[in-house]
Amino acid sequence: MMIWIAYIVGGLIGLVVLMAILGSLLPRGHSATRRATFRRPATEVWSAITDIDKFTTWRSDLASVERLPDRDGRPVWREKGRNGTMTLEQVESRPPSRFVGRIADKNLPFGGTWTYELTEAAGSTTLAITEDGEVYNVVFRFMARFIFGYAATMEKYLRDLGKKFGEPVQ
């Protein structure tokens, strides 16, 4: 019995070491973009993606959002949800066409920005989200690349926004 436990523990340690080695070979930074079109004016989509106090009414991954004191006149907030707790800050805001948010926590195994670009045409708005991220921890880097995927969070965000508007998102 003890020999099997040793094999299992050794196998798990070996797996983590392999993940760390492969993760160290991956680039720290990545960029991914996802987009969806909504049958709404840009001002309505803009309102949804920038109204921090209402995020929990439509984002299924959030349990709570707490407004924090502004930094240099820009909004800062803390999100708590399935993926833990994360502090974010607004970096740029050009209503209703461009918004950039950044992870403001320095103690997370990842960081980066999300750039939201809205383009309105013929009564619909296309929202493109670009994640320019960095993953510092090599094991987490491996998992982000091969298990979670870089775009999974953005895809969920767009599906949730589609549900808010009563529209399916592909």
Coordinates of C-alpha atoms in Angstrom, one line a residue, residues 94-159:
R94 CA -13.4 57.5 -24.5
P95 CA -17.2 57.1 -24.4
P96 CA -18.8 55.3 -26.2
S97 CA -16.0 53.8 -28.2
R98 CA -13.0 52.7 -26.1
F99 CA -12.4 51.6 -22.6
V100 CA -9.2 50.1 -21.1
G101 CA -9.1 48.4 -17.7
R102 CA -6.1 47.0 -16.0
I103 CA -5.5 44.4 -13.2
A104 CA -4.2 46.5 -10.3
D105 CA -3.2 43.7 -8.0
K106 CA 0.5 43.1 -7.8
N107 CA 0.2 39.8 -5.9
L108 CA -1.6 37.7 -8.5
P109 CA 0.1 35.1 -10.8
F110 CA -1.1 37.1 -13.8
G111 CA -1.7 40.7 -14.9
G112 CA -2.5 42.8 -17.9
T113 CA -5.2 44.9 -19.6
W114 CA -8.5 44.4 -21.3
T115 CA -9.2 46.9 -24.1
Y116 CA -12.9 47.2 -25.1
E117 CA -13.5 48.8 -28.5
L118 CA -17.1 49.5 -29.7
T119 CA -18.0 50.1 -33.3
E120 CA -21.6 51.1 -34.2
A121 CA -23.1 50.4 -37.6
A122 CA -26.6 50.0 -38.9
G123 CA -28.2 50.0 -35.4
S124 CA -25.9 47.4 -34.0
T125 CA -22.6 47.6 -32.0
T126 CA -19.7 45.3 -32.3
L127 CA -17.7 44.9 -29.1
A128 CA -14.1 43.7 -29.5
I129 CA -12.2 42.8 -26.3
T130 CA -8.5 42.4 -26.4
E131 CA -6.6 40.9 -23.5
D132 CA -2.9 41.8 -23.4
G133 CA -1.9 39.7 -20.5
E134 CA 1.1 38.3 -18.7
V135 CA 1.3 35.1 -16.6
Y136 CA 4.2 35.2 -14.1
N137 CA 3.9 31.8 -12.5
V138 CA 5.2 29.1 -14.8
V139 CA 2.8 26.4 -13.7
F140 CA -0.2 28.8 -14.1
R141 CA 1.3 29.9 -17.5
F142 CA 1.1 26.2 -18.6
M143 CA -2.5 25.9 -17.3
A144 CA -3.6 29.2 -18.9
R145 CA -2.2 28.1 -22.3
F146 CA -3.2 24.5 -22.4
I147 CA -6.1 24.0 -19.9
F148 CA -8.1 27.3 -19.5
G149 CA -7.2 29.0 -22.7
Y150 CA -6.4 32.7 -23.0
A151 CA -9.9 33.6 -24.3
A152 CA -12.2 31.7 -22.1
T153 CA -12.9 34.6 -19.7
M154 CA -13.6 37.0 -22.6
E155 CA -16.0 34.5 -24.3
K156 CA -17.9 34.1 -21.0
Y157 CA -18.1 37.8 -20.6
L158 CA -19.5 38.3 -24.1
R159 CA -22.1 35.5 -23.6

